[in-house]
Coordinates of C-alpha atoms in Angstrom, one line a residue:
Chain A
M1 CA 126.5 127.6 285.9
I2 CA 124.5 127.7 289.2
R3 CA 121.4 129.2 287.2
R4 CA 121.2 126.4 284.4
I5 CA 121.5 123.8 287.5
T6 CA 118.8 125.6 289.2
S7 CA 116.7 125.9 286.3
F8 CA 117.0 122.0 285.6
Y9 CA 116.4 121.1 289.1
A10 CA 113.2 123.4 288.5
Y11 CA 112.3 122.1 285.5
A12 CA 112.9 118.4 286.9
L13 CA 110.3 119.3 289.7
R14 CA 107.5 120.2 287.4
K15 CA 108.1 117.2 284.8
S16 CA 107.8 114.9 288.1
V17 CA 104.4 116.2 289.1
A18 CA 102.9 116.5 285.4
S19 CA 102.9 112.6 285.3
P20 CA 100.0 110.3 287.3
T21 CA 103.1 108.4 288.3
G22 CA 105.1 111.3 289.4
R23 CA 102.2 112.9 291.8
R24 CA 101.3 109.6 293.0
L25 CA 105.5 109.0 294.2
W26 CA 105.2 112.6 295.9
I27 CA 102.2 111.7 297.6
V28 CA 103.9 108.6 298.7
L29 CA 107.5 110.1 299.4
A30 CA 105.3 113.0 301.4
L31 CA 103.8 110.7 303.4
K32 CA 106.5 108.7 304.2
I33 CA 108.4 112.1 305.8
S34 CA 105.7 113.1 307.2
I35 CA 104.7 109.8 309.4
L36 CA 107.8 108.0 309.6
L37 CA 110.8 111.4 309.6
I38 CA 108.3 113.3 311.4
L39 CA 105.5 111.9 313.6
F40 CA 107.3 108.8 314.9
K41 CA 110.7 110.7 315.1
V42 CA 108.8 113.1 317.8
L43 CA 107.0 111.1 319.5
F44 CA 108.2 107.7 319.4
F45 CA 111.8 107.7 319.0
P46 CA 113.8 110.1 321.0
N47 CA 117.3 110.2 321.2
R48 CA 117.8 109.0 325.1
L49 CA 120.9 109.9 326.1
R50 CA 120.5 112.9 324.3
T51 CA 117.5 114.1 326.2
D52 CA 117.9 112.4 329.4
Y53 CA 121.4 113.8 330.0
D54 CA 123.1 117.3 329.4
T55 CA 126.5 116.6 328.9
D56 CA 129.1 113.4 327.3
A57 CA 130.2 113.2 331.2
E58 CA 126.8 112.2 332.5
R59 CA 125.7 110.6 328.9
A60 CA 129.1 108.4 329.4
G61 CA 128.4 107.7 333.4
A62 CA 124.7 106.4 332.3
V63 CA 126.4 103.9 330.0
R64 CA 129.2 102.7 332.7
T65 CA 126.4 101.9 335.1
A66 CA 124.2 100.0 332.1
L67 CA 126.9 98.0 331.4
T68 CA 128.7 97.3 334.7
S69 CA 125.4 96.3 336.3
N70 CA 123.4 93.3 336.9
R71 CA 121.6 92.8 333.5
Chain B
M1 CA 115.2 90.0 333.9
S2 CA 112.4 88.6 331.8
D3 CA 111.5 92.2 331.1
L4 CA 114.7 92.9 329.7
I5 CA 114.9 89.9 327.7
S6 CA 111.4 91.1 326.3
V7 CA 112.6 94.5 325.8
V8 CA 115.5 93.0 323.4
D9 CA 113.2 90.5 321.7
W10 CA 111.0 93.3 320.7
S11 CA 113.6 95.7 319.6
R12 CA 115.4 92.8 317.7
W13 CA 112.1 91.8 315.6
Q14 CA 111.7 95.6 315.8
F15 CA 115.0 96.0 313.8
A16 CA 114.5 93.6 311.9
L17 CA 111.3 94.5 310.4
T18 CA 112.6 97.8 309.9
A19 CA 115.7 96.1 308.1
M20 CA 114.2 93.7 306.1
Y21 CA 111.8 96.4 304.4
H22 CA 114.8 98.3 303.5
W23 CA 116.6 95.5 302.1
L24 CA 113.2 94.8 299.7
F25 CA 114.4 98.2 297.9
V26 CA 118.0 98.4 298.4
P27 CA 119.4 95.5 296.1
L28 CA 116.8 96.4 293.3
T29 CA 118.2 99.7 293.7
L30 CA 121.5 98.6 293.3
G31 CA 120.8 96.0 290.5
L32 CA 118.6 98.3 288.5
S33 CA 121.0 101.0 288.1
V34 CA 123.9 98.8 287.1
I35 CA 121.8 97.0 284.4
V36 CA 120.4 100.4 283.1
A37 CA 124.0 101.9 283.2
V38 CA 124.9 99.0 281.0
M39 CA 121.9 99.3 278.5
E40 CA 122.7 103.0 278.4
T41 CA 126.3 102.6 277.8
I42 CA 124.9 99.9 274.5
A43 CA 122.7 102.0 273.2
Y44 CA 125.0 105.2 273.4
K45 CA 127.9 103.4 271.6
N46 CA 126.0 101.5 269.0
G47 CA 122.8 104.4 268.9
S48 CA 120.0 101.9 269.0
E49 CA 117.0 103.9 269.3
Q50 CA 114.9 99.9 270.2
I51 CA 117.7 100.0 273.3
N52 CA 117.5 103.8 273.9
K53 CA 113.8 103.2 274.5
L54 CA 114.2 100.2 276.8
V55 CA 116.8 102.0 278.9
R56 CA 114.0 104.9 279.0
F57 CA 111.2 102.5 280.7
W58 CA 114.0 100.5 283.3
T59 CA 114.8 104.3 284.2
K60 CA 111.2 105.1 285.5
I61 CA 110.8 101.4 287.0
F62 CA 114.3 102.2 288.8
A63 CA 113.1 105.9 289.8
V64 CA 109.6 104.4 291.2
N65 CA 111.8 101.5 293.4
F66 CA 114.1 104.5 294.4
V67 CA 111.6 106.7 295.5
C68 CA 110.1 104.1 297.4
G69 CA 113.1 103.0 299.2
V70 CA 114.1 106.6 299.8
A71 CA 113.9 107.5 303.6
T72 CA 113.4 103.7 304.8
G73 CA 116.6 103.2 306.3
I74 CA 116.8 106.5 308.1
I75 CA 114.3 104.8 311.1
L76 CA 117.2 102.4 311.7
E77 CA 118.9 105.4 312.9
F78 CA 116.1 106.6 315.2
E79 CA 116.1 102.6 316.8
F80 CA 119.8 103.2 317.3
G81 CA 118.9 106.3 319.5
T82 CA 116.1 104.9 321.3
N83 CA 116.0 101.6 321.4
W84 CA 119.9 100.8 321.2
S85 CA 121.1 103.8 323.0
N86 CA 123.7 102.0 325.0
Y87 CA 125.0 100.7 321.8
S88 CA 124.8 103.5 319.9
W89 CA 127.0 105.5 322.0
F90 CA 129.5 102.7 322.7
V91 CA 130.4 102.6 318.9
G92 CA 129.5 106.2 318.2
D93 CA 133.0 107.1 316.9
I94 CA 133.5 103.6 314.9
F95 CA 129.9 104.4 313.1
G96 CA 130.0 108.1 312.9
A97 CA 132.7 108.1 310.2
P98 CA 131.3 105.7 307.8
L99 CA 127.9 106.6 308.3
A100 CA 129.1 110.4 307.5
I101 CA 130.9 109.9 304.4
E102 CA 127.6 107.6 303.1
G103 CA 125.6 110.6 304.3
L104 CA 127.5 113.4 303.2
F105 CA 129.3 112.0 300.1
A106 CA 127.5 108.8 298.5
F107 CA 123.9 109.6 299.5
F108 CA 124.7 113.0 297.7
L109 CA 125.8 111.8 294.8
E110 CA 123.4 109.4 294.1
S111 CA 120.5 111.8 294.8
T112 CA 122.3 114.6 292.7
F113 CA 123.0 112.1 289.4
V114 CA 119.3 110.4 289.8
V115 CA 117.8 113.4 289.1
V116 CA 119.7 113.7 285.7
M117 CA 119.2 110.0 284.7
V118 CA 115.4 110.3 285.2
L119 CA 114.3 113.9 284.3
G120 CA 117.9 114.5 281.8
W121 CA 116.7 113.3 278.7
G122 CA 116.8 115.9 276.5
R123 CA 118.0 118.6 278.4
V124 CA 121.8 117.3 279.0
S125 CA 123.9 115.6 276.3
K126 CA 123.8 111.7 276.3
K127 CA 127.5 111.6 277.3
F128 CA 126.3 113.5 280.3
H129 CA 123.4 111.5 280.9
L130 CA 125.2 108.2 280.2
T131 CA 127.7 109.5 283.0
S132 CA 124.6 110.7 285.2
T133 CA 123.5 107.3 285.1
W134 CA 126.9 105.3 285.9
L135 CA 127.4 108.0 289.0
T136 CA 123.9 107.2 290.4
A137 CA 125.2 103.1 290.3
I138 CA 128.0 104.0 291.5
G139 CA 126.8 106.2 294.6
A140 CA 124.6 103.8 295.5
M141 CA 127.5 101.2 295.5
I142 CA 129.1 104.0 297.6
S143 CA 126.3 104.1 299.8
A144 CA 126.5 100.8 300.5
L145 CA 129.9 100.4 301.8
W146 CA 129.6 102.3 304.4
I147 CA 126.8 100.6 305.6
L148 CA 128.7 97.2 305.1
V149 CA 131.8 98.9 306.7
A150 CA 129.9 99.6 309.6
N151 CA 127.9 96.2 310.1
A152 CA 131.1 94.2 309.3
W153 CA 133.2 96.1 312.1
M154 CA 130.0 94.9 314.7
Q155 CA 131.1 91.2 313.1
Y156 CA 134.9 91.8 313.3
P157 CA 135.9 94.7 315.4
V158 CA 139.2 96.1 314.2
G159 CA 141.1 99.5 314.2
M160 CA 139.6 100.7 317.8
T161 CA 140.7 100.8 321.1
F162 CA 138.4 101.3 324.2
N163 CA 138.2 104.3 326.4
P164 CA 136.9 103.8 329.7
D165 CA 136.7 107.5 330.4
T166 CA 134.5 108.2 327.3
M167 CA 132.7 104.8 327.7
R168 CA 133.6 104.8 323.9
N169 CA 135.5 102.8 321.2
E170 CA 137.8 105.0 319.6
M171 CA 138.9 104.5 315.9
T172 CA 143.0 104.1 315.9
S173 CA 143.0 102.9 311.8
F174 CA 140.2 104.4 309.7
W175 CA 141.9 101.9 306.8
S176 CA 142.0 98.6 309.3
V177 CA 138.1 99.3 309.8
A178 CA 137.2 100.5 306.0
L179 CA 139.3 97.8 304.2
S180 CA 138.6 94.8 306.6
P181 CA 138.7 91.2 305.1
V182 CA 135.1 91.0 306.5
A183 CA 133.9 94.7 305.0
I184 CA 135.5 93.8 301.4
N185 CA 133.5 90.5 301.2
K186 CA 130.6 91.7 302.3
L187 CA 131.0 94.4 299.8
I188 CA 131.1 92.0 296.9
H189 CA 128.7 89.7 298.2
A190 CA 126.0 92.3 298.8
V191 CA 126.5 94.4 295.9
T192 CA 126.6 91.2 293.2
S193 CA 123.8 89.3 294.7
S194 CA 122.1 92.5 294.0
W195 CA 123.0 92.9 290.3
A196 CA 121.6 89.3 290.5
L197 CA 118.2 90.1 292.3
G198 CA 117.9 92.8 289.7
G199 CA 118.9 90.8 286.8
I200 CA 116.0 88.3 287.8
F201 CA 113.3 91.3 288.3
V202 CA 114.4 92.6 284.9
I203 CA 113.9 89.2 283.6
G204 CA 110.8 88.1 285.4
V205 CA 108.8 91.5 284.4
S206 CA 110.1 91.2 280.7
C207 CA 108.9 87.8 280.4
Y208 CA 105.3 88.8 281.7
M209 CA 105.4 91.9 279.1
M210 CA 106.2 89.1 276.3
R211 CA 103.2 87.1 277.0
R212 CA 101.0 89.8 278.2
R213 CA 101.5 92.8 275.8
R214 CA 103.4 90.9 273.3
E215 CA 106.2 93.1 273.0
T216 CA 108.8 90.7 272.0
A217 CA 111.2 93.1 270.1
F218 CA 111.2 95.7 273.1
A219 CA 111.5 93.1 276.2
L220 CA 113.7 90.5 274.4
P221 CA 117.0 92.8 274.5
A222 CA 116.5 93.6 278.0
V223 CA 116.5 89.7 279.1
K224 CA 119.9 89.7 277.4
V225 CA 121.1 92.4 279.3
A226 CA 120.0 91.4 282.3
G227 CA 120.7 87.9 282.1
W228 CA 124.9 88.6 281.4
V229 CA 124.4 91.4 284.1
G230 CA 123.2 89.1 286.7
L231 CA 125.0 85.7 285.7
T232 CA 127.9 87.9 286.1
G233 CA 126.7 88.9 289.6
I234 CA 125.4 86.1 291.0
L235 CA 129.0 84.2 289.9
I236 CA 130.7 86.6 291.5
T237 CA 128.3 86.1 294.8
C238 CA 129.1 82.4 294.6
M239 CA 133.1 83.2 294.9
S240 CA 132.7 86.2 297.4
G241 CA 130.4 83.9 299.5
H242 CA 133.3 81.3 299.4
S243 CA 135.6 84.0 300.9
S244 CA 133.0 84.8 303.3
A245 CA 133.0 81.3 304.5
V246 CA 136.8 81.4 305.3
D247 CA 136.2 84.5 307.3
V248 CA 133.4 83.6 309.4
S249 CA 135.0 80.0 309.7
R250 CA 138.2 82.3 311.3
T251 CA 136.4 85.0 312.8
Q252 CA 133.2 83.8 313.9
P253 CA 133.3 79.8 314.1
M254 CA 130.4 79.6 316.2
K255 CA 128.1 81.2 313.6
L256 CA 129.4 78.5 310.9
A257 CA 128.8 75.7 313.4
A258 CA 125.2 77.0 313.3
M259 CA 125.0 77.6 309.9
E260 CA 125.8 73.8 309.1
G261 CA 124.0 72.6 312.5
L262 CA 127.3 71.3 313.1
W263 CA 127.5 70.3 317.1
N264 CA 130.6 67.9 317.0
G265 CA 133.3 68.8 315.1
G266 CA 136.0 66.8 313.4
N267 CA 138.4 66.1 310.2
S268 CA 136.9 66.1 307.1
T269 CA 133.5 67.5 308.1
E270 CA 130.9 67.1 305.3
L271 CA 128.9 69.8 304.0
V272 CA 125.2 69.4 304.6
A273 CA 123.5 69.7 300.6
F274 CA 120.2 69.3 302.6
G275 CA 118.8 69.0 305.8
I276 CA 116.4 68.9 308.4
L277 CA 117.3 69.6 312.1
N278 CA 116.3 67.8 315.3
P279 CA 114.2 70.1 316.9
E280 CA 114.7 68.0 320.2
K281 CA 118.5 68.6 320.0
T282 CA 120.0 71.5 322.5
Y283 CA 123.1 71.8 324.6
A284 CA 122.4 69.7 327.5
N285 CA 121.2 66.8 325.3
D286 CA 123.0 64.7 323.2
V287 CA 120.6 63.2 321.0
D288 CA 121.5 63.6 316.9
P289 CA 121.6 66.8 315.9
Y290 CA 119.7 66.1 312.5
K291 CA 116.5 63.9 311.4
F292 CA 117.3 63.8 308.2
K293 CA 120.8 65.0 306.3
I294 CA 122.5 64.4 302.8
G295 CA 126.0 65.7 303.1
L296 CA 129.2 66.3 301.3
P297 CA 131.7 64.5 302.4
G298 CA 134.9 66.9 303.1
A299 CA 133.3 69.9 301.6
L300 CA 132.8 71.6 305.0
S301 CA 136.3 71.1 305.5
W302 CA 137.6 72.1 302.2
I303 CA 135.1 75.9 301.9
A304 CA 136.4 76.7 305.0
R305 CA 140.1 76.1 305.6
G306 CA 140.9 75.2 301.8
D307 CA 142.2 71.2 302.9
S308 CA 139.2 68.6 302.6
K309 CA 140.7 67.1 305.6
A310 CA 140.8 69.7 308.0
F311 CA 139.6 70.2 311.5
I312 CA 136.4 72.3 311.7
P313 CA 135.0 72.6 315.1
G314 CA 131.4 71.9 316.4
I315 CA 129.5 73.9 318.8
Y316 CA 130.7 71.6 321.9
D317 CA 134.2 72.3 320.8
I318 CA 134.2 76.2 320.2
I319 CA 132.8 76.4 323.8
D320 CA 135.1 73.9 325.4
G321 CA 137.9 75.8 323.2
R322 CA 139.2 73.2 320.9
D323 CA 139.9 73.9 317.5
E324 CA 143.0 73.2 315.4
V325 CA 144.8 74.6 311.5
N326 CA 147.1 72.3 310.3
G327 CA 147.8 70.1 313.6
E328 CA 148.3 73.3 315.5
P329 CA 145.9 74.1 318.4
V330 CA 144.0 77.8 318.0
N331 CA 141.0 79.6 320.3
T332 CA 141.9 77.7 322.6
V333 CA 140.4 79.8 324.8
S334 CA 137.0 77.7 326.2
Y335 CA 133.8 79.6 326.8
A336 CA 134.3 78.8 330.8
E337 CA 137.3 81.2 330.9
R338 CA 136.0 83.4 328.8
M339 CA 132.9 84.2 330.7
E340 CA 135.5 84.6 333.5
R341 CA 137.6 86.9 332.0
G342 CA 134.8 88.8 330.9
A343 CA 133.3 89.1 334.4
A344 CA 136.4 90.2 335.2
A345 CA 136.9 93.0 332.3
R346 CA 133.1 94.5 333.8
A347 CA 134.8 94.4 337.4
A348 CA 137.8 96.3 336.4
L349 CA 135.8 99.0 334.5
A350 CA 133.3 99.4 337.3
S351 CA 136.5 99.6 339.8
Y352 CA 138.1 102.0 336.9
A353 CA 135.1 104.6 337.7
E354 CA 135.7 104.8 341.2
T355 CA 139.8 104.7 341.4
H356 CA 140.8 105.9 337.9
A357 CA 143.7 103.2 339.3
Q358 CA 146.2 102.4 336.3
A359 CA 146.0 98.6 337.8
D360 CA 142.2 98.7 336.9
L361 CA 142.7 100.1 333.3
D362 CA 145.4 97.7 332.4
A363 CA 143.2 94.8 333.9
L364 CA 140.6 95.9 332.0
H365 CA 142.8 96.1 328.4
A366 CA 143.9 92.4 329.2
D367 CA 140.2 91.0 329.2
Y368 CA 138.5 93.1 326.8
P369 CA 138.4 91.1 324.1
Y370 CA 135.9 88.8 326.2
F371 CA 134.3 91.6 327.7
G372 CA 130.7 90.7 326.4
Y373 CA 131.1 87.0 327.9
G374 CA 130.8 88.7 331.2
Y375 CA 127.1 89.0 331.3
Y376 CA 126.8 85.1 331.3
T377 CA 127.4 82.5 333.4
D378 CA 126.1 79.6 330.9
A379 CA 127.9 78.5 327.8
A380 CA 124.3 77.6 326.8
D381 CA 123.3 81.0 326.5
L382 CA 126.0 81.7 323.8
I383 CA 124.8 79.5 321.1
P384 CA 122.9 81.2 318.5
P385 CA 119.5 80.1 317.4
V386 CA 120.7 77.2 315.4
G387 CA 117.8 76.2 313.6
L388 CA 117.0 79.3 312.3
T389 CA 121.0 80.1 311.1
F390 CA 120.9 76.5 309.5
Y391 CA 117.7 76.6 307.1
A392 CA 118.2 80.6 306.7
F393 CA 121.7 79.4 305.6
H394 CA 120.5 76.5 303.2
I395 CA 117.8 78.4 301.8
M396 CA 120.1 81.2 300.2
V397 CA 122.4 78.5 298.9
L398 CA 119.9 76.7 297.3
L399 CA 118.3 79.9 296.1
G400 CA 121.5 81.1 295.1
G401 CA 122.4 77.7 293.1
Y402 CA 118.6 78.3 291.5
M403 CA 119.5 81.5 290.2
V404 CA 123.0 80.0 288.3
A405 CA 120.4 77.9 286.3
F406 CA 118.4 80.1 285.8
F407 CA 120.3 82.7 284.2
V408 CA 121.8 80.2 282.2
V409 CA 118.8 78.7 280.6
A410 CA 117.5 82.6 280.4
L411 CA 119.9 83.3 278.0
L412 CA 120.3 80.3 276.2
L413 CA 116.4 80.5 275.4
A414 CA 117.1 84.4 274.6
Y415 CA 119.7 83.8 272.2
R416 CA 118.5 80.5 270.8
A417 CA 114.8 79.6 271.6
D418 CA 113.0 83.2 272.7
R419 CA 109.6 81.7 271.1
W420 CA 109.5 79.9 275.0
L421 CA 110.0 83.2 276.5
K422 CA 106.5 84.3 275.7
T423 CA 104.9 81.0 277.0
L424 CA 102.5 81.5 279.9
G425 CA 105.0 79.1 281.9
A426 CA 108.0 81.4 281.3
S427 CA 106.3 84.8 282.6
W428 CA 105.3 82.7 285.9
I429 CA 108.3 81.2 286.2
G430 CA 109.9 84.5 286.1
M431 CA 107.7 86.1 288.4
L432 CA 108.1 83.5 290.9
S433 CA 111.9 83.8 290.6
I434 CA 111.4 87.2 291.4
V435 CA 109.7 86.3 294.7
A436 CA 112.8 83.8 294.9
A437 CA 115.6 86.2 294.4
W438 CA 114.5 88.3 297.2
C439 CA 113.9 85.5 299.7
C440 CA 117.5 84.4 298.8
S441 CA 118.5 88.1 299.8
Q442 CA 116.6 88.3 302.8
A443 CA 117.8 85.0 304.4
G444 CA 121.1 85.6 303.8
W445 CA 120.9 88.5 305.7
I446 CA 119.3 86.2 308.5
C447 CA 122.0 84.0 308.3
A448 CA 124.4 86.3 308.7
E449 CA 122.6 88.6 311.5
V450 CA 121.1 85.8 313.3
G451 CA 123.8 83.4 313.3
R452 CA 126.2 86.3 315.4
Q453 CA 123.8 86.0 318.4
P454 CA 124.1 86.7 321.2
W455 CA 126.2 89.4 320.1
V456 CA 125.8 93.0 318.8
I457 CA 129.5 93.8 318.6
Q458 CA 131.2 90.4 318.5
D459 CA 132.8 88.9 321.7
I460 CA 132.5 92.6 323.3
M461 CA 128.7 93.5 323.6
P462 CA 125.8 91.4 324.0
T463 CA 122.3 92.6 322.9
R464 CA 121.2 92.5 326.3
A465 CA 123.5 94.8 327.2
A466 CA 122.9 97.5 323.9
I467 CA 119.5 97.8 324.8
S468 CA 117.8 101.3 326.4
A469 CA 116.0 100.9 329.7
L470 CA 112.8 100.9 328.1
S471 CA 109.4 99.2 328.7
A472 CA 108.5 96.4 326.3
S473 CA 105.3 97.6 325.9
S474 CA 106.4 101.1 324.5
V475 CA 108.8 98.6 321.9
Q476 CA 105.4 96.5 321.1
L477 CA 104.0 100.0 320.1
T478 CA 106.0 101.2 317.6
F479 CA 106.8 97.8 316.3
W480 CA 103.0 97.1 315.4
L481 CA 102.8 100.9 314.0
F482 CA 106.2 100.0 311.9
A483 CA 104.0 96.8 310.8
A484 CA 100.9 98.4 309.8
V485 CA 102.3 101.7 308.0
F486 CA 105.1 99.3 305.9
T487 CA 102.6 97.0 305.2
M488 CA 100.2 100.1 303.6
L489 CA 103.3 101.6 301.8
L490 CA 104.3 98.5 300.7
F491 CA 101.1 97.9 299.2
A492 CA 100.9 101.4 297.7
E493 CA 104.6 100.9 295.9
I494 CA 103.7 97.5 294.9
T495 CA 100.5 98.8 292.9
I496 CA 102.3 102.0 291.7
L497 CA 105.4 99.6 290.1
F498 CA 102.5 97.3 288.7
T499 CA 100.6 100.1 286.9
K500 CA 103.6 101.3 285.5
V501 CA 104.7 98.2 284.3
N502 CA 101.3 97.5 282.6
T503 CA 101.1 100.9 280.9
E504 CA 104.0 102.5 280.5
K505 CA 104.1 102.9 276.2

């Protein structure tokens, strides 16, 4: 069963790159993943609370300070 | 303060840009998947080779759109972590569950079966293929459900309690969150309006194909199927829109007032069918809010409260705490009192952090429903942008009405006088209607999201408190980077789609 499923998805992959549209779509997908999901995420979109603080207690403290300060 | 406002504004622009780009693909995925599933069911039942070809063609168009839309929503989650970290932490528990279900179950279901749907022809049985197509459509709807549940909670926060130790809203009732009336109405409204958008897309492209490629025998059945699915969708959208208006009048009366440009409420309130707002109208002056309007007497009262004579509060009434249902006063807490109680809640939270005293905890919980008002001292700052909300709402309604007429006419022509569908005029109307359908869908979201400002979580957290400590320039940089990348991707994706429509045999 698992072999049949694996072989089907392998066939689907081969078939998807066989047509010009399929190849173009793979290129768009690869560009999107590399630019948006990898490049932007790493360079511009850190999870601020996760990177700036070590523990959940510190993160809660930072949010508390932000929400109770004058803004 | 001005830098903070600038960061908030740029972050909002960035989120709007990303969400609107994402929403170009989602409704077409939702709509096309159902239309293809209905077509395939017909082909399966009557064994028609003609319809089978149609299914294969539209499955390929669906696949192009599906791939183009993949991963556009994940960027929103990046923005939560970077730009909206306070908000992200504050709602983590409530958002975590629906988004985890969406990621693990719905997206997995959708992604697994979409491969069978698109590339499984001849490799799996017809029955399994049909099942996969329906499961893809259902998976897409379930994906939408959990995202809309999360959004609905922000508009109507229920089923949670705030824990000041963890600084998180913690879920107390999963079902209250998942089955809140706002979430149910949002799901029905968003999903069925997407069927209508998909229907218009299929009809528009089919008219183009009939005109350009003379493929009437191939395209005409698509017009019929898409016409019925689209008409069903838009009629349910209208009904759920009515239910949504009832919800909004109850849970977000300020949004309803902004949608109608209603500053002074009253009994037998009219619904503005068409109007131009006076841009000089502000909270502080008493100039006429409208330059021009055509109203339907008593219609807003009837839509919102089921009685054409009912009282509908305007912006001034809501700020003053004046509202009534069946002659009884409701929502009587004025904004002045809300701001006072919100400030008290914030002070109690700050004090609790120092003392951990029960008295502070009790004070916090007593005034927590108004927590967000504590960030304001002027009620004028609590009014959403009336112009944008008003016009977005009216564009949505106008185009929604046009879509009903479009489907009725398309179906009549398809069954009685299909020669008209092959004309240049039909081709143009079809293509322009596709643009109109997207404008309608986007206008609906603008109305829903701008109309609830300044709240990111209704009454509890304003956008300015949700923001991370960032500089405006860093958000501006990523905004323009996104704008450039999205424009390039959109251009590439539209080119692929047009090429497919023009060349597919």
